[in-house]
Amino acid sequence: MNIEGVVLAAGYSSRADAFKMTLDIGGKCVIERCIEGMLELCSRIVVVGGYGIERIEDALKNYSNVEVILNPHYAEGMFTSVKAGVRQIRGDRFFLTPGDYPLVNPATCRSLLSATGDMIIPTFGGRKGHPLLMAGDLAQELLKEPDSSSLRAFIQRKGYSPVEVADEGILWDIDTPEDYREVLKRFQRS
């Protein structure tokens, strides 16, 4: 089975007071930590950049199965990045996650792959997190959505299978300096 990944990394990082994709977590940057969870499982990971794409390309240049692409419409919202990434999908299944989830354990991605369903969402304590795992044939369906739609609306319409995981990292993204400090603490404890 051909598994791919889509990582959304085109945003401005405006609430983080820094370009969050290249913030350091234990000697690697946020975007590197984000792809680590799925790296060994995916034949290819597409990272969708926009703002600061040169910094993302530089951070990921040594990863042979990672391809950074530009979403020229990133300023129009995250769903344009979702569509830009999904447009590249050729695999049987694909992970989809924002690039600011650096604490996801590789075992979580493996457990999602063992689940059945067209759309799998990990949960921790009943709360939904990332990455999602979708059947490859959903890519074409998602691309037909209007740009004014959202991933959330698509998921609600299609339905999903929740998979409870023992990984609180699925809930921890970095939006603010406080989030970054908390992620650093959690990383150091793990």
PDB file of C-alpha atoms in Angstrom:
ATOM      1  CA  MET A   1       0.000   0.000   0.000  1.00  0.00           C
ATOM      2  CA  ASN A   2       1.329   3.438  -0.959  1.00  0.00           C
ATOM      3  CA  ILE A   3       1.031   5.903   1.950  1.00  0.00           C
ATOM      4  CA  GLU A   4       1.719   9.617   1.471  1.00  0.00           C
ATOM      5  CA  GLY A   5       1.560  12.676   3.689  1.00  0.00           C
ATOM      6  CA  VAL A   6       0.415  16.276   3.346  1.00  0.00           C
ATOM      7  CA  VAL A   7       1.712  18.839   5.835  1.00  0.00           C
ATOM      8  CA  LEU A   8       0.290  22.366   5.883  1.00  0.00           C
ATOM      9  CA  ALA A   9       2.971  24.981   6.567  1.00  0.00           C
ATOM     10  CA  ALA A  10       1.938  28.072   4.590  1.00  0.00           C
ATOM     11  CA  GLY A  11       0.652  30.366   7.334  1.00  0.00           C
ATOM     12  CA  TYR A  12       2.026  33.635   8.662  1.00  0.00           C
ATOM     13  CA  SER A  13       2.640  32.428  12.264  1.00  0.00           C
ATOM     14  CA  SER A  14       1.175  35.774  13.310  1.00  0.00           C
ATOM     15  CA  ARG A  15       0.128  34.733  16.841  1.00  0.00           C
ATOM     16  CA  ALA A  16       3.448  32.974  17.550  1.00  0.00           C
ATOM     17  CA  ASP A  17       5.616  36.142  17.483  1.00  0.00           C
ATOM     18  CA  ALA A  18       8.134  34.094  15.422  1.00  0.00           C
ATOM     19  CA  PHE A  19       8.180  31.892  12.335  1.00  0.00           C
ATOM     20  CA  LYS A  20       6.966  28.796  14.156  1.00  0.00           C
ATOM     21  CA  MET A  21       7.944  26.204  11.525  1.00  0.00           C
ATOM     22  CA  THR A  22      11.632  26.806  12.265  1.00  0.00           C
ATOM     23  CA  LEU A  23      11.461  27.150  16.065  1.00  0.00           C
ATOM     24  CA  ASP A  24      13.841  24.725  17.759  1.00  0.00           C
ATOM     25  CA  ILE A  25      12.643  21.647  19.635  1.00  0.00           C
ATOM     26  CA  GLY A  26      15.541  19.551  20.885  1.00  0.00           C
ATOM     27  CA  GLY A  27      17.915  20.320  18.000  1.00  0.00           C
ATOM     28  CA  LYS A  28      15.335  20.011  15.195  1.00  0.00           C
ATOM     29  CA  CYS A  29      12.782  22.535  14.075  1.00  0.00           C
ATOM     30  CA  VAL A  30       9.001  22.256  14.448  1.00  0.00           C
ATOM     31  CA  ILE A  31       8.405  21.209  10.821  1.00  0.00           C
ATOM     32  CA  GLU A  32      11.043  18.458  11.109  1.00  0.00           C
ATOM     33  CA  ARG A  33       9.478  17.147  14.317  1.00  0.00           C
ATOM     34  CA  CYS A  34       6.078  17.225  12.629  1.00  0.00           C
ATOM     35  CA  ILE A  35       7.136  15.029   9.688  1.00  0.00           C
ATOM     36  CA  GLU A  36       9.066  12.618  11.948  1.00  0.00           C
ATOM     37  CA  GLY A  37       5.905  10.844  13.050  1.00  0.00           C
ATOM     38  CA  MET A  38       5.041   9.758   9.513  1.00  0.00           C
ATOM     39  CA  LEU A  39       8.428   9.849   7.767  1.00  0.00           C
ATOM     40  CA  GLU A  40       9.191   6.117   7.863  1.00  0.00           C
ATOM     41  CA  LEU A  41       5.639   5.197   6.837  1.00  0.00           C
ATOM     42  CA  CYS A  42       5.265   7.464   3.801  1.00  0.00           C
ATOM     43  CA  SER A  43       6.695   7.029   0.335  1.00  0.00           C
ATOM     44  CA  ARG A  44       6.410  10.809  -0.026  1.00  0.00           C
ATOM     45  CA  ILE A  45       5.460  13.769   2.129  1.00  0.00           C
ATOM     46  CA  VAL A  46       4.252  16.971   0.483  1.00  0.00           C
ATOM     47  CA  VAL A  47       4.808  20.080   2.601  1.00  0.00           C
ATOM     48  CA  VAL A  48       2.684  23.007   1.449  1.00  0.00           C
ATOM     49  CA  GLY A  49       4.445  26.305   2.006  1.00  0.00           C
ATOM     50  CA  GLY A  50       3.583  29.930   1.421  1.00  0.00           C
ATOM     51  CA  TYR A  51       4.868  32.586   3.782  1.00  0.00           C
ATOM     52  CA  GLY A  52       8.531  31.855   4.618  1.00  0.00           C
ATOM     53  CA  ILE A  53       8.719  28.928   2.188  1.00  0.00           C
ATOM     54  CA  GLU A  54      12.468  29.438   1.654  1.00  0.00           C
ATOM     55  CA  ARG A  55      13.072  28.730   5.353  1.00  0.00           C
ATOM     56  CA  ILE A  56      10.981  25.564   5.157  1.00  0.00           C
ATOM     57  CA  GLU A  57      12.829  24.409   2.036  1.00  0.00           C
ATOM     58  CA  ASP A  58      16.134  24.969   3.804  1.00  0.00           C
ATOM     59  CA  ALA A  59      15.017  23.096   6.938  1.00  0.00           C
ATOM     60  CA  LEU A  60      13.821  20.087   4.918  1.00  0.00           C
ATOM     61  CA  LYS A  61      16.471  19.927   2.177  1.00  0.00           C
ATOM     62  CA  ASN A  62      18.078  16.744   3.562  1.00  0.00           C
ATOM     63  CA  TYR A  63      14.873  14.675   3.550  1.00  0.00           C
ATOM     64  CA  SER A  64      14.784  12.743   0.282  1.00  0.00           C
ATOM     65  CA  ASN A  65      11.098  11.785   0.415  1.00  0.00           C
ATOM     66  CA  VAL A  66       9.868  15.271   1.373  1.00  0.00           C
ATOM     67  CA  GLU A  67       8.760  17.676  -1.338  1.00  0.00           C
ATOM     68  CA  VAL A  68       8.026  21.324  -0.535  1.00  0.00           C
ATOM     69  CA  ILE A  69       5.488  22.976  -2.839  1.00  0.00           C
ATOM     70  CA  LEU A  70       4.212  26.545  -2.981  1.00  0.00           C
ATOM     71  CA  ASN A  71       0.558  27.392  -2.513  1.00  0.00           C
ATOM     72  CA  PRO A  72       0.356  30.718  -4.349  1.00  0.00           C
ATOM     73  CA  HIS A  73      -3.069  31.328  -2.752  1.00  0.00           C
ATOM     74  CA  TYR A  74      -2.004  30.745   0.875  1.00  0.00           C
ATOM     75  CA  ALA A  75      -3.170  34.228   1.911  1.00  0.00           C
ATOM     76  CA  GLU A  76      -6.742  33.149   1.082  1.00  0.00           C
ATOM     77  CA  GLY A  77      -6.839  30.644   3.936  1.00  0.00           C
ATOM     78  CA  MET A  78      -5.833  27.173   5.063  1.00  0.00           C
ATOM     79  CA  PHE A  79      -8.292  25.317   2.850  1.00  0.00           C
ATOM     80  CA  THR A  80      -6.417  26.522  -0.248  1.00  0.00           C
ATOM     81  CA  SER A  81      -3.312  24.847   1.215  1.00  0.00           C
ATOM     82  CA  VAL A  82      -5.261  21.662   1.947  1.00  0.00           C
ATOM     83  CA  LYS A  83      -6.326  21.557  -1.703  1.00  0.00           C
ATOM     84  CA  ALA A  84      -2.827  22.398  -2.996  1.00  0.00           C
ATOM     85  CA  GLY A  85      -1.374  19.486  -1.025  1.00  0.00           C
ATOM     86  CA  VAL A  86      -4.155  17.010  -1.752  1.00  0.00           C
ATOM     87  CA  ARG A  87      -3.841  17.797  -5.468  1.00  0.00           C
ATOM     88  CA  GLN A  88      -0.423  16.056  -5.306  1.00  0.00           C
ATOM     89  CA  ILE A  89      -1.756  12.822  -3.776  1.00  0.00           C
ATOM     90  CA  ARG A  90      -1.361   9.606  -5.750  1.00  0.00           C
ATOM     91  CA  GLY A  91      -1.248   7.106  -2.875  1.00  0.00           C
ATOM     92  CA  ASP A  92      -3.793   4.657  -1.510  1.00  0.00           C
ATOM     93  CA  ARG A  93      -4.018   6.568   1.780  1.00  0.00           C
ATOM     94  CA  PHE A  94      -2.570   9.817   3.063  1.00  0.00           C
ATOM     95  CA  PHE A  95      -1.927  11.581   6.324  1.00  0.00           C
ATOM     96  CA  LEU A  96      -2.973  15.229   6.551  1.00  0.00           C
ATOM     97  CA  THR A  97      -1.787  17.544   9.314  1.00  0.00           C
ATOM     98  CA  PRO A  98      -0.918  21.141  10.038  1.00  0.00           C
ATOM     99  CA  GLY A  99       2.863  21.573  10.341  1.00  0.00           C
ATOM    100  CA  ASP A 100       2.735  22.858  13.908  1.00  0.00           C
ATOM    101  CA  TYR A 101       2.022  19.485  15.584  1.00  0.00           C
ATOM    102  CA  PRO A 102       5.578  18.451  16.569  1.00  0.00           C
ATOM    103  CA  LEU A 103       4.827  15.927  19.328  1.00  0.00           C
ATOM    104  CA  VAL A 104       2.949  13.165  17.455  1.00  0.00           C
ATOM    105  CA  ASN A 105       4.453   9.765  18.189  1.00  0.00           C
ATOM    106  CA  PRO A 106       5.268   7.500  15.199  1.00  0.00           C
ATOM    107  CA  ALA A 107       3.336   4.694  16.957  1.00  0.00           C
ATOM    108  CA  THR A 108       0.212   6.845  16.628  1.00  0.00           C
ATOM    109  CA  CYS A 109       0.599   7.012  12.853  1.00  0.00           C
ATOM    110  CA  ARG A 110       1.097   3.241  12.737  1.00  0.00           C
ATOM    111  CA  SER A 111      -2.057   2.655  14.776  1.00  0.00           C
ATOM    112  CA  LEU A 112      -4.055   4.885  12.416  1.00  0.00           C
ATOM    113  CA  LEU A 113      -2.836   2.773   9.495  1.00  0.00           C
ATOM    114  CA  SER A 114      -4.149  -0.380  11.180  1.00  0.00           C
ATOM    115  CA  ALA A 115      -7.651   1.138  11.482  1.00  0.00           C
ATOM    116  CA  THR A 116     -10.324   0.735   8.827  1.00  0.00           C
ATOM    117  CA  GLY A 117     -12.386   3.492   7.254  1.00  0.00           C
ATOM    118  CA  ASP A 118     -12.091   6.195   4.615  1.00  0.00           C
ATOM    119  CA  MET A 119     -11.318   8.908   7.149  1.00  0.00           C
ATOM    120  CA  ILE A 120      -9.595   8.148  10.448  1.00  0.00           C
ATOM    121  CA  ILE A 121      -9.147  10.782  13.161  1.00  0.00           C
ATOM    122  CA  PRO A 122      -7.063  10.133  16.283  1.00  0.00           C
ATOM    123  CA  THR A 123      -8.587  11.024  19.623  1.00  0.00           C
ATOM    124  CA  PHE A 124      -7.100  11.390  23.083  1.00  0.00           C
ATOM    125  CA  GLY A 125      -9.512  11.471  25.995  1.00  0.00           C
ATOM    126  CA  GLY A 126     -12.304  11.835  23.451  1.00  0.00           C
ATOM    127  CA  ARG A 127     -10.778  14.974  21.891  1.00  0.00           C
ATOM    128  CA  LYS A 128      -9.960  14.932  18.165  1.00  0.00           C
ATOM    129  CA  GLY A 129      -6.415  15.679  17.025  1.00  0.00           C
ATOM    130  CA  HIS A 130      -3.966  15.330  14.142  1.00  0.00           C
ATOM    131  CA  PRO A 131      -2.899  13.799  11.820  1.00  0.00           C
ATOM    132  CA  LEU A 132      -5.957  12.646   9.915  1.00  0.00           C
ATOM    133  CA  LEU A 133      -5.656   9.591   7.712  1.00  0.00           C
ATOM    134  CA  MET A 134      -7.733   9.587   4.535  1.00  0.00           C
ATOM    135  CA  ALA A 135      -8.362   7.167   1.705  1.00  0.00           C
ATOM    136  CA  GLY A 136      -6.655   8.303  -1.489  1.00  0.00           C
ATOM    137  CA  ASP A 137      -9.927   8.395  -3.430  1.00  0.00           C
ATOM    138  CA  LEU A 138     -11.215  11.118  -1.082  1.00  0.00           C
ATOM    139  CA  ALA A 139      -8.578  13.441  -2.553  1.00  0.00           C
ATOM    140  CA  GLN A 140     -10.554  13.988  -5.765  1.00  0.00           C
ATOM    141  CA  GLU A 141     -13.749  14.530  -3.806  1.00  0.00           C
ATOM    142  CA  LEU A 142     -12.081  17.087  -1.550  1.00  0.00           C
ATOM    143  CA  LEU A 143     -10.740  18.974  -4.564  1.00  0.00           C
ATOM    144  CA  LYS A 144     -14.313  19.527  -5.790  1.00  0.00           C
ATOM    145  CA  GLU A 145     -15.128  21.482  -2.622  1.00  0.00           C
ATOM    146  CA  PRO A 146     -15.428  25.252  -3.115  1.00  0.00           C
ATOM    147  CA  ASP A 147     -12.484  27.284  -1.809  1.00  0.00           C
ATOM    148  CA  SER A 148     -14.914  28.933   0.612  1.00  0.00           C
ATOM    149  CA  SER A 149     -15.469  25.552   2.320  1.00  0.00           C
ATOM    150  CA  SER A 150     -13.223  24.047   5.004  1.00  0.00           C
ATOM    151  CA  LEU A 151     -11.674  20.749   5.954  1.00  0.00           C
ATOM    152  CA  ARG A 152     -13.949  20.678   9.002  1.00  0.00           C
ATOM    153  CA  ALA A 153     -17.072  21.001   6.806  1.00  0.00           C
ATOM    154  CA  PHE A 154     -15.803  18.242   4.509  1.00  0.00           C
ATOM    155  CA  ILE A 155     -15.131  15.926   7.474  1.00  0.00           C
ATOM    156  CA  GLN A 156     -18.555  16.606   8.993  1.00  0.00           C
ATOM    157  CA  ARG A 157     -20.280  15.842   5.702  1.00  0.00           C
ATOM    158  CA  LYS A 158     -18.276  12.673   4.970  1.00  0.00           C
ATOM    159  CA  GLY A 159     -18.084  11.302   8.492  1.00  0.00           C
ATOM    160  CA  TYR A 160     -15.041   9.729  10.122  1.00  0.00           C
ATOM    161  CA  SER A 161     -13.899   6.854  12.297  1.00  0.00           C
ATOM    162  CA  PRO A 162     -12.336   7.926  15.604  1.00  0.00           C
ATOM    163  CA  VAL A 163      -9.347   5.960  16.911  1.00  0.00           C
ATOM    164  CA  GLU A 164      -8.451   6.496  20.569  1.00  0.00           C
ATOM    165  CA  VAL A 165      -4.666   6.708  20.978  1.00  0.00           C
ATOM    166  CA  ALA A 166      -2.378   6.984  24.008  1.00  0.00           C
ATOM    167  CA  ASP A 167      -0.652  10.056  22.575  1.00  0.00           C
ATOM    168  CA  GLU A 168      -1.514  13.492  23.916  1.00  0.00           C
ATOM    169  CA  GLY A 169       0.806  14.906  21.214  1.00  0.00           C
ATOM    170  CA  ILE A 170      -2.100  14.732  18.742  1.00  0.00           C
ATOM    171  CA  LEU A 171      -3.639  17.687  20.588  1.00  0.00           C
ATOM    172  CA  TRP A 172      -0.592  19.944  20.928  1.00  0.00           C
ATOM    173  CA  ASP A 173      -0.077  22.538  18.228  1.00  0.00           C
ATOM    174  CA  ILE A 174       1.855  25.784  18.440  1.00  0.00           C
ATOM    175  CA  ASP A 175      -0.111  28.980  17.953  1.00  0.00           C
ATOM    176  CA  THR A 176       1.330  31.263  20.640  1.00  0.00           C
ATOM    177  CA  PRO A 177       4.617  31.717  22.532  1.00  0.00           C
ATOM    178  CA  GLU A 178       2.908  30.044  25.517  1.00  0.00           C
ATOM    179  CA  ASP A 179       2.065  27.002  23.369  1.00  0.00           C
ATOM    180  CA  TYR A 180       5.703  26.785  22.263  1.00  0.00           C
ATOM    181  CA  ARG A 181       6.946  26.865  25.869  1.00  0.00           C
ATOM    182  CA  GLU A 182       4.467  24.133  26.825  1.00  0.00           C
ATOM    183  CA  VAL A 183       5.468  21.970  23.841  1.00  0.00           C
ATOM    184  CA  LEU A 184       9.139  22.356  24.820  1.00  0.00           C
ATOM    185  CA  LYS A 185       8.341  21.206  28.375  1.00  0.00           C
ATOM    186  CA  ARG A 186       6.390  18.202  27.106  1.00  0.00           C
ATOM    187  CA  PHE A 187       9.154  17.297  24.639  1.00  0.00           C
ATOM    188  CA  GLN A 188      11.797  17.393  27.368  1.00  0.00           C
ATOM    189  CA  ARG A 189       9.663  15.125  29.585  1.00  0.00           C
ATOM    190  CA  SER A 190       9.128  12.525  26.851  1.00  0.00           C
TER     191      SER A 190
END
